[in-house]
mmCIF file with all atom_site columns, C-alpha atoms in Angstrom:
data_model
loop_
_atom_site.group_PDB
_atom_site.id
_atom_site.type_symbol
_atom_site.label_atom_id
_atom_site.label_alt_id
_atom_site.label_comp_id
_atom_site.label_asym_id
_atom_site.label_entity_id
_atom_site.label_seq_id
_atom_site.pdbx_PDB_ins_code
_atom_site.Cartn_x
_atom_site.Cartn_y
_atom_site.Cartn_z
_atom_site.occupancy
_atom_site.B_iso_or_equiv
_atom_site.pdbx_formal_charge
_atom_site.auth_seq_id
_atom_site.auth_comp_id
_atom_site.auth_asym_id
_atom_site.auth_atom_id
_atom_site.pdbx_PDB_model_num
ATOM 1   C CA . MET N 1 1   ? 18.172 -38.094 -36.846 1.00 42.00 ? 6   MET N CA 1
ATOM 2   C CA . ALA N 1 2   ? 20.249 -40.318 -34.977 1.00 42.00 ? 7   ALA N CA 1
ATOM 3   C CA . VAL N 1 3   ? 18.366 -43.568 -33.825 1.00 42.00 ? 8   VAL N CA 1
ATOM 4   C CA . ASP N 1 4   ? 19.332 -44.715 -30.548 1.00 46.00 ? 9   ASP N CA 1
ATOM 5   C CA . GLY N 1 5   ? 19.012 -48.837 -31.019 1.00 46.00 ? 10  GLY N CA 1
ATOM 6   C CA . GLY N 1 6   ? 20.374 -49.139 -26.995 1.00 46.00 ? 11  GLY N CA 1
ATOM 7   C CA . ASN N 1 7   ? 18.625 -50.487 -24.883 1.00 47.00 ? 12  ASN N CA 1
ATOM 8   C CA . PRO N 1 8   ? 17.838 -47.243 -21.855 1.00 46.00 ? 13  PRO N CA 1
ATOM 9   C CA . ALA N 1 9   ? 17.504 -49.439 -19.276 1.00 44.00 ? 14  ALA N CA 1
ATOM 10  C CA . SER N 1 10  ? 21.279 -50.077 -19.130 1.00 43.00 ? 15  SER N CA 1
ATOM 11  C CA . THR N 1 11  ? 23.098 -46.904 -20.423 1.00 43.00 ? 16  THR N CA 1
ATOM 12  C CA . THR N 1 12  ? 20.284 -43.869 -18.851 1.00 40.00 ? 17  THR N CA 1
ATOM 13  C CA . PRO N 1 13  ? 21.085 -42.470 -14.777 1.00 42.00 ? 18  PRO N CA 1
ATOM 14  C CA . ASP N 1 14  ? 17.454 -42.391 -14.763 1.00 41.00 ? 19  ASP N CA 1
ATOM 15  C CA . HIS N 1 15  ? 15.906 -46.379 -15.943 1.00 39.00 ? 20  HIS N CA 1
ATOM 16  C CA . PHE N 1 16  ? 18.891 -48.800 -13.774 1.00 34.00 ? 21  PHE N CA 1
ATOM 17  C CA . PRO N 1 17  ? 16.916 -52.468 -12.624 1.00 39.00 ? 22  PRO N CA 1
ATOM 18  C CA . GLU N 1 18  ? 15.384 -53.145 -9.813  1.00 44.00 ? 23  GLU N CA 1
ATOM 19  C CA . ARG N 1 19  ? 16.617 -55.650 -7.025  1.00 45.00 ? 24  ARG N CA 1
ATOM 20  C CA . PRO N 1 20  ? 15.139 -58.490 -7.731  1.00 44.00 ? 25  PRO N CA 1
ATOM 21  C CA . LYS N 1 21  ? 12.687 -59.432 -4.659  1.00 55.00 ? 26  LYS N CA 1
ATOM 22  C CA . ARG N 1 22  ? 11.013 -62.795 -4.630  1.00 59.00 ? 27  ARG N CA 1
ATOM 23  C CA . PRO N 1 23  ? 12.556 -65.133 -2.515  1.00 60.00 ? 28  PRO N CA 1
ATOM 24  C CA . ARG N 1 24  ? 12.313 -69.244 -3.686  1.00 73.00 ? 29  ARG N CA 1
ATOM 25  C CA . PRO N 1 25  ? 9.950  -71.113 -2.967  1.00 80.00 ? 30  PRO N CA 1
ATOM 26  C CA . ILE N 1 26  ? 11.829 -74.271 -2.447  1.00 85.00 ? 31  ILE N CA 1
ATOM 27  C CA . ILE N 1 27  ? 13.316 -72.445 0.243   1.00 87.00 ? 32  ILE N CA 1
ATOM 28  C CA . ALA N 1 28  ? 10.196 -71.726 1.237   1.00 88.00 ? 33  ALA N CA 1
ATOM 29  C CA . VAL N 1 29  ? 9.282  -74.694 1.562   1.00 91.00 ? 34  VAL N CA 1
ATOM 30  C CA . MET N 1 30  ? 12.047 -75.594 3.320   1.00 92.00 ? 35  MET N CA 1
ATOM 31  C CA . LEU N 1 31  ? 12.049 -73.119 5.557   1.00 92.00 ? 36  LEU N CA 1
ATOM 32  C CA . GLY N 1 32  ? 8.729  -74.266 6.664   1.00 93.00 ? 37  GLY N CA 1
ATOM 33  C CA . GLY N 1 33  ? 9.299  -77.464 7.042   1.00 95.00 ? 38  GLY N CA 1
ATOM 34  C CA . LEU N 1 34  ? 11.812 -76.925 9.390   1.00 96.00 ? 39  LEU N CA 1
ATOM 35  C CA . ALA N 1 35  ? 10.279 -75.009 11.821  1.00 97.00 ? 40  ALA N CA 1
ATOM 36  C CA . LEU N 1 36  ? 7.442  -77.301 11.743  1.00 97.00 ? 41  LEU N CA 1
ATOM 37  C CA . VAL N 1 37  ? 9.160  -80.513 13.667  1.00 98.00 ? 42  VAL N CA 1
ATOM 38  C CA . VAL N 1 38  ? 11.194 -77.854 15.787  1.00 98.00 ? 43  VAL N CA 1
ATOM 39  C CA . ILE N 1 39  ? 7.514  -76.565 16.929  1.00 98.00 ? 44  ILE N CA 1
ATOM 40  C CA . VAL N 1 40  ? 6.329  -79.606 16.938  1.00 97.00 ? 45  VAL N CA 1
ATOM 41  C CA . VAL N 1 41  ? 9.893  -81.737 18.639  1.00 98.00 ? 46  VAL N CA 1
ATOM 42  C CA . THR N 1 42  ? 9.989  -78.100 21.386  1.00 97.00 ? 47  THR N CA 1
ATOM 43  C CA . ALA N 1 43  ? 6.534  -78.497 22.208  1.00 97.00 ? 48  ALA N CA 1
ATOM 44  C CA . TRP N 1 44  ? 6.448  -81.968 23.222  1.00 97.00 ? 49  TRP N CA 1
ATOM 45  C CA . LEU N 1 45  ? 9.756  -81.301 25.585  1.00 97.00 ? 50  LEU N CA 1
ATOM 46  C CA . ALA N 1 46  ? 8.270  -78.342 27.036  1.00 96.00 ? 51  ALA N CA 1
ATOM 47  C CA . VAL N 1 47  ? 5.676  -80.939 28.116  1.00 95.00 ? 52  VAL N CA 1
ATOM 48  C CA . GLN N 1 48  ? 7.248  -83.636 29.264  1.00 95.00 ? 53  GLN N CA 1
ATOM 49  C CA . PRO N 1 49  ? 7.367  -84.177 33.795  1.00 93.00 ? 54  PRO N CA 1
ATOM 50  C CA . GLY N 1 50  ? 12.004 -82.690 34.557  1.00 93.00 ? 55  GLY N CA 1
ATOM 51  C CA . ALA N 1 51  ? 11.651 -80.203 31.448  1.00 95.00 ? 56  ALA N CA 1
ATOM 52  C CA . MET N 1 52  ? 11.343 -77.419 33.616  1.00 95.00 ? 57  MET N CA 1
ATOM 53  C CA . THR N 1 53  ? 14.233 -78.763 35.821  1.00 95.00 ? 58  THR N CA 1
ATOM 54  C CA . ALA N 1 54  ? 15.943 -79.430 32.897  1.00 96.00 ? 59  ALA N CA 1
ATOM 55  C CA . GLN N 1 55  ? 16.127 -75.478 32.233  1.00 97.00 ? 60  GLN N CA 1
ATOM 56  C CA . THR N 1 56  ? 16.437 -73.833 35.570  1.00 97.00 ? 61  THR N CA 1
ATOM 57  C CA . ASP N 1 57  ? 20.068 -73.885 35.440  1.00 96.00 ? 62  ASP N CA 1
ATOM 58  C CA . LEU N 1 58  ? 20.268 -71.734 32.497  1.00 97.00 ? 63  LEU N CA 1
ATOM 59  C CA . VAL N 1 59  ? 16.826 -70.039 33.200  1.00 97.00 ? 64  VAL N CA 1
ATOM 60  C CA . LEU N 1 60  ? 19.691 -68.159 36.398  1.00 97.00 ? 65  LEU N CA 1
ATOM 61  C CA . TRP N 1 61  ? 22.427 -68.407 34.028  1.00 97.00 ? 66  TRP N CA 1
ATOM 62  C CA . PHE N 1 62  ? 20.450 -65.658 31.871  1.00 96.00 ? 67  PHE N CA 1
ATOM 63  C CA . ASN N 1 63  ? 18.911 -63.988 35.105  1.00 96.00 ? 68  ASN N CA 1
ATOM 64  C CA . HIS N 1 64  ? 22.752 -63.695 36.372  1.00 95.00 ? 69  HIS N CA 1
ATOM 65  C CA . PRO N 1 65  ? 24.543 -63.585 33.820  1.00 95.00 ? 70  PRO N CA 1
ATOM 66  C CA . PRO N 1 66  ? 28.441 -62.854 33.522  1.00 95.00 ? 71  PRO N CA 1
ATOM 67  C CA . GLN N 1 67  ? 30.412 -60.323 32.432  1.00 94.00 ? 72  GLN N CA 1
ATOM 68  C CA . PRO N 1 68  ? 30.854 -59.078 29.402  1.00 95.00 ? 73  PRO N CA 1
ATOM 69  C CA . PHE N 1 69  ? 26.734 -60.573 28.630  1.00 95.00 ? 74  PHE N CA 1
ATOM 70  C CA . ALA N 1 70  ? 25.031 -58.838 32.121  1.00 95.00 ? 75  ALA N CA 1
ATOM 71  C CA . ALA N 1 71  ? 26.543 -55.142 30.613  1.00 96.00 ? 76  ALA N CA 1
ATOM 72  C CA . VAL N 1 72  ? 23.900 -56.077 27.249  1.00 95.00 ? 77  VAL N CA 1
ATOM 73  C CA . PHE N 1 73  ? 21.083 -57.019 28.755  1.00 96.00 ? 78  PHE N CA 1
ATOM 74  C CA . ALA N 1 74  ? 20.942 -54.158 30.992  1.00 95.00 ? 79  ALA N CA 1
ATOM 75  C CA . ALA N 1 75  ? 21.764 -52.073 28.559  1.00 95.00 ? 80  ALA N CA 1
ATOM 76  C CA . VAL N 1 76  ? 19.230 -53.876 25.602  1.00 93.00 ? 81  VAL N CA 1
ATOM 77  C CA . ASN N 1 77  ? 16.731 -54.917 28.391  1.00 94.00 ? 82  ASN N CA 1
ATOM 78  C CA . PRO N 1 78  ? 14.790 -50.625 28.616  1.00 91.00 ? 83  PRO N CA 1
ATOM 79  C CA . LEU N 1 79  ? 14.133 -51.210 24.694  1.00 89.00 ? 84  LEU N CA 1
ATOM 80  C CA . LEU N 1 80  ? 12.525 -54.006 24.633  1.00 90.00 ? 85  LEU N CA 1
ATOM 81  C CA . ARG N 1 81  ? 9.578  -53.418 26.855  1.00 86.00 ? 86  ARG N CA 1
ATOM 82  C CA . PRO N 1 82  ? 6.427  -52.502 24.735  1.00 82.00 ? 87  PRO N CA 1
ATOM 83  C CA . ALA N 1 83  ? 5.894  -49.484 24.339  1.00 85.00 ? 88  ALA N CA 1
ATOM 84  C CA . PRO N 1 84  ? 9.620  -49.579 22.971  1.00 86.00 ? 89  PRO N CA 1
ATOM 85  C CA . LEU N 1 85  ? 9.146  -52.723 21.498  1.00 85.00 ? 90  LEU N CA 1
ATOM 86  C CA . ALA N 1 86  ? 6.397  -51.785 18.393  1.00 86.00 ? 91  ALA N CA 1
ATOM 87  C CA . VAL N 1 87  ? 8.556  -48.408 18.604  1.00 88.00 ? 92  VAL N CA 1
ATOM 88  C CA . VAL N 1 88  ? 11.534 -49.691 16.871  1.00 86.00 ? 93  VAL N CA 1
ATOM 89  C CA . THR N 1 89  ? 9.965  -52.909 15.566  1.00 84.00 ? 94  THR N CA 1
ATOM 90  C CA . LEU N 1 90  ? 7.755  -49.792 13.490  1.00 87.00 ? 95  LEU N CA 1
ATOM 91  C CA . VAL N 1 91  ? 10.833 -48.051 12.482  1.00 89.00 ? 96  VAL N CA 1
ATOM 92  C CA . LEU N 1 92  ? 12.385 -51.445 11.039  1.00 87.00 ? 97  LEU N CA 1
ATOM 93  C CA . ALA N 1 93  ? 9.544  -52.351 9.255   1.00 87.00 ? 98  ALA N CA 1
ATOM 94  C CA . GLY N 1 94  ? 9.871  -48.577 8.244   1.00 88.00 ? 99  GLY N CA 1
ATOM 95  C CA . SER N 1 95  ? 12.339 -48.152 6.303   1.00 88.00 ? 100 SER N CA 1
ATOM 96  C CA . VAL N 1 96  ? 12.215 -50.964 5.341   1.00 88.00 ? 101 VAL N CA 1
ATOM 97  C CA . VAL N 1 97  ? 9.268  -50.224 3.330   1.00 86.00 ? 102 VAL N CA 1
ATOM 98  C CA . LEU N 1 98  ? 10.392 -46.681 2.506   1.00 86.00 ? 103 LEU N CA 1
ATOM 99  C CA . THR N 1 99  ? 12.848 -48.541 0.910   1.00 84.00 ? 104 THR N CA 1
ATOM 100 C CA . ALA N 1 100 ? 10.673 -50.551 -1.485  1.00 78.00 ? 105 ALA N CA 1
ATOM 101 C CA . HIS N 1 101 ? 9.655  -49.573 -4.936  1.00 75.00 ? 106 HIS N CA 1
ATOM 102 C CA . GLY N 1 102 ? 6.523  -49.198 -6.040  1.00 72.00 ? 107 GLY N CA 1
ATOM 103 C CA . ALA N 1 103 ? 4.193  -52.470 -6.380  1.00 71.00 ? 108 ALA N CA 1
ATOM 104 C CA . GLN N 1 104 ? 6.309  -53.719 -4.155  1.00 80.00 ? 109 GLN N CA 1
ATOM 105 C CA . ARG N 1 105 ? 5.540  -51.607 -0.590  1.00 84.00 ? 110 ARG N CA 1
ATOM 106 C CA . LEU N 1 106 ? 2.407  -53.597 -0.849  1.00 86.00 ? 111 LEU N CA 1
ATOM 107 C CA . GLU N 1 107 ? 4.024  -56.786 -0.864  1.00 86.00 ? 112 GLU N CA 1
ATOM 108 C CA . VAL N 1 108 ? 5.631  -55.360 2.330   1.00 89.00 ? 113 VAL N CA 1
ATOM 109 C CA . VAL N 1 109 ? 3.072  -54.485 4.007   1.00 90.00 ? 114 VAL N CA 1
ATOM 110 C CA . ARG N 1 110 ? 0.626  -57.315 3.165   1.00 91.00 ? 115 ARG N CA 1
ATOM 111 C CA . ALA N 1 111 ? 3.375  -59.874 4.347   1.00 92.00 ? 116 ALA N CA 1
ATOM 112 C CA . LEU N 1 112 ? 3.916  -58.196 7.953   1.00 93.00 ? 117 LEU N CA 1
ATOM 113 C CA . PHE N 1 113 ? 0.568  -58.179 8.570   1.00 94.00 ? 118 PHE N CA 1
ATOM 114 C CA . ILE N 1 114 ? -0.066 -62.250 7.375   1.00 95.00 ? 119 ILE N CA 1
ATOM 115 C CA . SER N 1 115 ? 3.281  -62.592 9.331   1.00 96.00 ? 120 SER N CA 1
ATOM 116 C CA . LEU N 1 116 ? 2.135  -60.764 12.588  1.00 95.00 ? 121 LEU N CA 1
ATOM 117 C CA . THR N 1 117 ? -1.449 -61.865 12.502  1.00 96.00 ? 122 THR N CA 1
ATOM 118 C CA . LEU N 1 118 ? -0.265 -65.388 12.375  1.00 96.00 ? 123 LEU N CA 1
ATOM 119 C CA . GLY N 1 119 ? 2.141  -65.570 14.707  1.00 96.00 ? 124 GLY N CA 1
ATOM 120 C CA . GLU N 1 120 ? 0.563  -63.851 17.484  1.00 96.00 ? 125 GLU N CA 1
ATOM 121 C CA . LEU N 1 121 ? -2.915 -67.465 16.273  1.00 97.00 ? 126 LEU N CA 1
ATOM 122 C CA . VAL N 1 122 ? -0.447 -69.958 17.430  1.00 97.00 ? 127 VAL N CA 1
ATOM 123 C CA . ALA N 1 123 ? 1.346  -68.991 19.504  1.00 97.00 ? 128 ALA N CA 1
ATOM 124 C CA . GLN N 1 124 ? -1.242 -68.246 21.949  1.00 95.00 ? 129 GLN N CA 1
ATOM 125 C CA . VAL N 1 125 ? -2.890 -71.208 20.708  1.00 96.00 ? 130 VAL N CA 1
ATOM 126 C CA . ILE N 1 126 ? -0.287 -73.315 21.039  1.00 97.00 ? 131 ILE N CA 1
ATOM 127 C CA . LYS N 1 127 ? 0.017  -71.161 24.767  1.00 96.00 ? 132 LYS N CA 1
ATOM 128 C CA . ARG N 1 128 ? -3.455 -73.005 25.626  1.00 95.00 ? 133 ARG N CA 1
ATOM 129 C CA . VAL N 1 129 ? -3.106 -76.328 24.980  1.00 95.00 ? 134 VAL N CA 1
ATOM 130 C CA . ALA N 1 130 ? 0.599  -76.467 26.361  1.00 94.00 ? 135 ALA N CA 1
ATOM 131 C CA . ASP N 1 131 ? -0.256 -74.827 29.749  1.00 92.00 ? 136 ASP N CA 1
ATOM 132 C CA . GLN N 1 132 ? 3.136  -74.251 31.005  1.00 94.00 ? 137 GLN N CA 1
ATOM 133 C CA . PRO N 1 133 ? 3.896  -72.529 33.788  1.00 94.00 ? 138 PRO N CA 1
ATOM 134 C CA . ARG N 1 134 ? 6.581  -69.540 33.453  1.00 95.00 ? 139 ARG N CA 1
ATOM 135 C CA . PRO N 1 135 ? 9.871  -69.125 35.153  1.00 95.00 ? 140 PRO N CA 1
ATOM 136 C CA . LEU N 1 136 ? 8.654  -66.638 37.121  1.00 92.00 ? 141 LEU N CA 1
ATOM 137 C CA . ALA N 1 137 ? 6.225  -69.118 38.791  1.00 91.00 ? 142 ALA N CA 1
ATOM 138 C CA . VAL N 1 138 ? 8.288  -71.775 39.329  1.00 92.00 ? 143 VAL N CA 1
ATOM 139 C CA . ILE N 1 139 ? 11.578 -70.490 40.002  1.00 93.00 ? 144 ILE N CA 1
ATOM 140 C CA . PRO N 1 140 ? 12.790 -68.266 43.548  1.00 92.00 ? 145 PRO N CA 1
ATOM 141 C CA . GLY N 1 141 ? 14.688 -65.765 43.424  1.00 90.00 ? 146 GLY N CA 1
ATOM 142 C CA . LEU N 1 142 ? 14.272 -64.447 39.575  1.00 93.00 ? 147 LEU N CA 1
ATOM 143 C CA . ASP N 1 143 ? 14.672 -60.879 38.963  1.00 92.00 ? 148 ASP N CA 1
ATOM 144 C CA . THR N 1 144 ? 12.658 -60.004 36.609  1.00 92.00 ? 149 THR N CA 1
ATOM 145 C CA . HIS N 1 145 ? 14.940 -56.807 35.729  1.00 91.00 ? 150 HIS N CA 1
ATOM 146 C CA . ALA N 1 146 ? 12.638 -54.039 37.183  1.00 86.00 ? 151 ALA N CA 1
ATOM 147 C CA . TYR N 1 147 ? 10.196 -54.655 34.044  1.00 83.00 ? 152 TYR N CA 1
ATOM 148 C CA . PRO N 1 148 ? 7.408  -52.926 34.356  1.00 75.00 ? 153 PRO N CA 1
ATOM 149 C CA . VAL N 1 149 ? 4.366  -55.536 34.309  1.00 71.00 ? 154 VAL N CA 1
ATOM 150 C CA . SER N 1 150 ? 4.823  -59.038 36.150  1.00 71.00 ? 155 SER N CA 1
ATOM 151 C CA . PRO N 1 151 ? 4.028  -61.509 32.847  1.00 71.00 ? 156 PRO N CA 1
ATOM 152 C CA . HIS N 1 152 ? 0.559  -64.023 33.117  1.00 73.00 ? 157 HIS N CA 1
ATOM 153 C CA . GLY N 1 153 ? -0.395 -66.695 30.725  1.00 81.00 ? 158 GLY N CA 1
ATOM 154 C CA . ASN N 1 154 ? 1.330  -69.808 29.637  1.00 91.00 ? 159 ASN N CA 1
ATOM 155 C CA . ALA N 1 155 ? 5.110  -70.048 29.585  1.00 95.00 ? 160 ALA N CA 1
ATOM 156 C CA . TYR N 1 156 ? 5.463  -71.654 26.138  1.00 97.00 ? 161 TYR N CA 1
ATOM 157 C CA . PRO N 1 157 ? 4.901  -70.798 22.990  1.00 97.00 ? 162 PRO N CA 1
ATOM 158 C CA . SER N 1 158 ? 7.421  -67.301 23.899  1.00 96.00 ? 163 SER N CA 1
ATOM 159 C CA . ALA N 1 159 ? 4.426  -65.234 21.602  1.00 95.00 ? 164 ALA N CA 1
ATOM 160 C CA . HIS N 1 160 ? 6.856  -61.681 21.906  1.00 93.00 ? 165 HIS N CA 1
ATOM 161 C CA . THR N 1 161 ? 9.978  -63.813 20.492  1.00 96.00 ? 166 THR N CA 1
ATOM 162 C CA . ALA N 1 162 ? 7.335  -65.156 17.707  1.00 97.00 ? 167 ALA N CA 1
ATOM 163 C CA . LEU N 1 163 ? 5.919  -61.438 16.432  1.00 95.00 ? 168 LEU N CA 1
ATOM 164 C CA . VAL N 1 164 ? 9.344  -60.421 16.104  1.00 94.00 ? 169 VAL N CA 1
ATOM 165 C CA . VAL N 1 165 ? 10.692 -63.444 14.176  1.00 96.00 ? 170 VAL N CA 1
ATOM 166 C CA . ALA N 1 166 ? 8.052  -62.904 12.421  1.00 96.00 ? 171 ALA N CA 1
ATOM 167 C CA . ALA N 1 167 ? 8.107  -59.476 11.285  1.00 94.00 ? 172 ALA N CA 1
ATOM 168 C CA . VAL N 1 168 ? 11.987 -60.303 10.516  1.00 94.00 ? 173 VAL N CA 1
ATOM 169 C CA . SER N 1 169 ? 10.907 -63.614 8.372   1.00 94.00 ? 174 SER N CA 1
ATOM 170 C CA . ALA N 1 170 ? 8.574  -61.678 6.458   1.00 93.00 ? 175 ALA N CA 1
ATOM 171 C CA . LEU N 1 171 ? 10.674 -58.654 5.030   1.00 92.00 ? 176 LEU N CA 1
ATOM 172 C CA . TRP N 1 172 ? 13.152 -60.821 4.341   1.00 92.00 ? 177 TRP N CA 1
ATOM 173 C CA . PRO N 1 173 ? 13.178 -60.695 0.989   1.00 88.00 ? 178 PRO N CA 1
ATOM 174 C CA . TRP N 1 174 ? 12.690 -57.400 0.728   1.00 87.00 ? 179 TRP N CA 1
ATOM 175 C CA . MET N 1 175 ? 15.701 -56.395 2.894   1.00 88.00 ? 180 MET N CA 1
ATOM 176 C CA . HIS N 1 176 ? 19.112 -54.931 2.533   1.00 87.00 ? 181 HIS N CA 1
ATOM 177 C CA . TRP N 1 177 ? 22.126 -55.941 4.503   1.00 89.00 ? 182 TRP N CA 1
ATOM 178 C CA . PRO N 1 178 ? 21.752 -53.431 6.740   1.00 89.00 ? 183 PRO N CA 1
ATOM 179 C CA . HIS N 1 179 ? 18.280 -54.142 7.423   1.00 90.00 ? 184 HIS N CA 1
ATOM 180 C CA . ARG N 1 180 ? 19.241 -58.205 8.429   1.00 93.00 ? 185 ARG N CA 1
ATOM 181 C CA . ILE N 1 181 ? 21.775 -57.468 10.173  1.00 94.00 ? 186 ILE N CA 1
ATOM 182 C CA . VAL N 1 182 ? 19.855 -55.331 12.218  1.00 92.00 ? 187 VAL N CA 1
ATOM 183 C CA . GLY N 1 183 ? 16.153 -58.169 12.599  1.00 93.00 ? 188 GLY N CA 1
ATOM 184 C CA . LEU N 1 184 ? 19.196 -60.995 13.136  1.00 95.00 ? 189 LEU N CA 1
ATOM 185 C CA . VAL N 1 185 ? 19.993 -59.067 16.366  1.00 95.00 ? 190 VAL N CA 1
ATOM 186 C CA . PHE N 1 186 ? 16.985 -57.462 17.161  1.00 94.00 ? 191 PHE N CA 1
ATOM 187 C CA . ALA N 1 187 ? 15.091 -60.780 16.989  1.00 95.00 ? 192 ALA N CA 1
ATOM 188 C CA . VAL N 1 188 ? 18.101 -62.450 18.662  1.00 96.00 ? 193 VAL N CA 1
ATOM 189 C CA . LEU N 1 189 ? 18.637 -59.905 21.642  1.00 95.00 ? 194 LEU N CA 1
ATOM 190 C CA . VAL N 1 190 ? 14.375 -59.904 22.180  1.00 95.00 ? 195 VAL N CA 1
ATOM 191 C CA . ALA N 1 191 ? 14.456 -63.881 22.024  1.00 96.00 ? 196 ALA N CA 1
ATOM 192 C CA . SER N 1 192 ? 17.317 -63.901 25.193  1.00 96.00 ? 197 SER N CA 1
ATOM 193 C CA . ASN N 1 193 ? 15.762 -60.560 27.033  1.00 96.00 ? 198 ASN N CA 1
ATOM 194 C CA . ARG N 1 194 ? 12.858 -63.339 27.588  1.00 95.00 ? 199 ARG N CA 1
ATOM 195 C CA . VAL N 1 195 ? 14.410 -66.039 29.234  1.00 97.00 ? 200 VAL N CA 1
ATOM 196 C CA . TYR N 1 196 ? 16.743 -62.817 31.252  1.00 96.00 ? 201 TYR N CA 1
ATOM 197 C CA . ILE N 1 197 ? 13.565 -61.826 32.813  1.00 95.00 ? 202 ILE N CA 1
ATOM 198 C CA . GLY N 1 198 ? 12.350 -64.869 33.850  1.00 94.00 ? 203 GLY N CA 1
ATOM 199 C CA . ALA N 1 199 ? 9.279  -64.180 31.703  1.00 94.00 ? 204 ALA N CA 1
ATOM 200 C CA . HIS N 1 200 ? 9.770  -67.459 29.144  1.00 96.00 ? 205 HIS N CA 1
ATOM 201 C CA . TRP N 1 201 ? 12.176 -71.079 29.923  1.00 97.00 ? 206 TRP N CA 1
ATOM 202 C CA . PRO N 1 202 ? 15.208 -71.998 26.799  1.00 97.00 ? 207 PRO N CA 1
ATOM 203 C CA . ILE N 1 203 ? 12.416 -73.392 25.146  1.00 98.00 ? 208 ILE N CA 1
ATOM 204 C CA . ASP N 1 204 ? 9.589  -71.943 25.048  1.00 98.00 ? 209 ASP N CA 1
ATOM 205 C CA . VAL N 1 205 ? 11.778 -68.598 22.546  1.00 98.00 ? 210 VAL N CA 1
ATOM 206 C CA . LEU N 1 206 ? 12.940 -72.030 20.559  1.00 98.00 ? 211 LEU N CA 1
ATOM 207 C CA . GLY N 1 207 ? 9.525  -72.600 19.868  1.00 98.00 ? 212 GLY N CA 1
ATOM 208 C CA . GLY N 1 208 ? 8.445  -69.449 19.235  1.00 97.00 ? 213 GLY N CA 1
ATOM 209 C CA . ALA N 1 209 ? 10.863 -68.503 17.080  1.00 98.00 ? 214 ALA N CA 1
ATOM 210 C CA . ALA N 1 210 ? 9.721  -71.612 14.987  1.00 98.00 ? 215 ALA N CA 1
ATOM 211 C CA . ILE N 1 211 ? 6.870  -70.601 14.880  1.00 98.00 ? 216 ILE N CA 1
ATOM 212 C CA . GLY N 1 212 ? 7.144  -67.240 13.565  1.00 97.00 ? 217 GLY N CA 1
ATOM 213 C CA . LEU N 1 213 ? 9.983  -68.353 10.601  1.00 97.00 ? 218 LEU N CA 1
ATOM 214 C CA . LEU N 1 214 ? 6.824  -70.363 9.559   1.00 97.00 ? 219 LEU N CA 1
ATOM 215 C CA . CYS N 1 215 ? 4.521  -67.733 9.710   1.00 96.00 ? 220 CYS N CA 1
ATOM 216 C CA . GLY N 1 216 ? 7.557  -65.536 7.331   1.00 95.00 ? 221 GLY N CA 1
ATOM 217 C CA . ALA N 1 217 ? 7.845  -68.671 5.065   1.00 95.00 ? 222 ALA N CA 1
ATOM 218 C CA . LEU N 1 218 ? 3.950  -69.000 4.642   1.00 95.00 ? 223 LEU N CA 1
ATOM 219 C CA . THR N 1 219 ? 4.406  -64.838 3.229   1.00 93.00 ? 224 THR N CA 1
ATOM 220 C CA . TRP N 1 220 ? 6.836  -66.020 0.661   1.00 90.00 ? 225 TRP N CA 1
ATOM 221 C CA . LEU N 1 221 ? 4.758  -68.508 -0.420  1.00 91.00 ? 226 LEU N CA 1
ATOM 222 C CA . LEU N 1 222 ? 1.912  -66.644 -0.978  1.00 89.00 ? 227 LEU N CA 1
ATOM 223 C CA . ALA N 1 223 ? 4.030  -63.388 -2.787  1.00 84.00 ? 228 ALA N CA 1
ATOM 224 C CA . THR N 1 224 ? 5.198  -65.661 -5.508  1.00 83.00 ? 229 THR N CA 1
ATOM 225 C CA . ARG N 1 225 ? 1.711  -67.711 -6.531  1.00 81.00 ? 230 ARG N CA 1
ATOM 226 C CA . TRP N 1 226 ? 0.069  -63.952 -5.384  1.00 81.00 ? 231 TRP N CA 1
ATOM 227 C CA . PRO N 1 227 ? 2.637  -61.779 -6.542  1.00 77.00 ? 232 PRO N CA 1
ATOM 228 C CA . LEU N 1 228 ? 1.007  -58.220 -6.745  1.00 73.00 ? 233 LEU N CA 1
ATOM 229 C CA . ARG N 1 229 ? 3.308  -56.774 -9.550  1.00 59.00 ? 234 ARG N CA 1
ATOM 230 C CA . ARG N 1 230 ? 5.147  -58.442 -11.813 1.00 51.00 ? 235 ARG N CA 1
ATOM 231 C CA . ALA N 1 231 ? 6.797  -61.842 -11.344 1.00 46.00 ? 236 ALA N CA 1
ATOM 232 C CA . THR N 1 232 ? 10.712 -60.655 -10.835 1.00 47.00 ? 237 THR N CA 1
ATOM 233 C CA . PRO N 1 233 ? 13.769 -63.322 -10.716 1.00 47.00 ? 238 PRO N CA 1
ATOM 234 C CA . ALA N 1 234 ? 13.185 -65.553 -7.770  1.00 49.00 ? 239 ALA N CA 1
ATOM 235 C CA . ILE N 1 235 ? 15.837 -64.304 -4.914  1.00 50.00 ? 240 ILE N CA 1
ATOM 236 C CA . CYS N 1 236 ? 17.476 -66.099 -1.625  1.00 48.00 ? 241 CYS N CA 1
#
């Protein structure tokens, strides 16, 4: 009788070691701390006298950008309406869930739910505290580029940007590189689009992105402190 003294996980094709999917706590703390600083600074800048005047030229540039930016913004604009935006987000999140292994899928769903919930709550609270008007209410003649409804509510921060960045950052530890590239491009396009349609000032999307990153970093710490599976080697 033959005796197998080797390691089945390394010799049997059906047993490959899983790719480690747990973020390093120190990275989460550093990114969360940086995001918190950006939130404080952008919130302070957003309410300063003359903040809107200082950003007007940049808003006008985004609203009527030169080529090739105009072509890119116009091409992706229909995909960033509320309904298509939700669909794209669900497709990206769903593909990450499907490529995760076992209990990691629960980690992905938990991280996404918590990050999106926190992102919405924090963004809405700060909106009411900052109480800043949108560019459409301040700069005459801005083009909404056929946005289906007039953006309402306060400007700072951009909740759309906060939620998209919250989703991408929360899913980041469980993403493969194709997912990460798509997620980064998607987040940049959403943030740019919010200025393009006159719904937000540039500082609004910076603050929104920082909120999203902070929420994502908190879910990384949660996954490390209270994992839904046995601990695996840490990754960046």
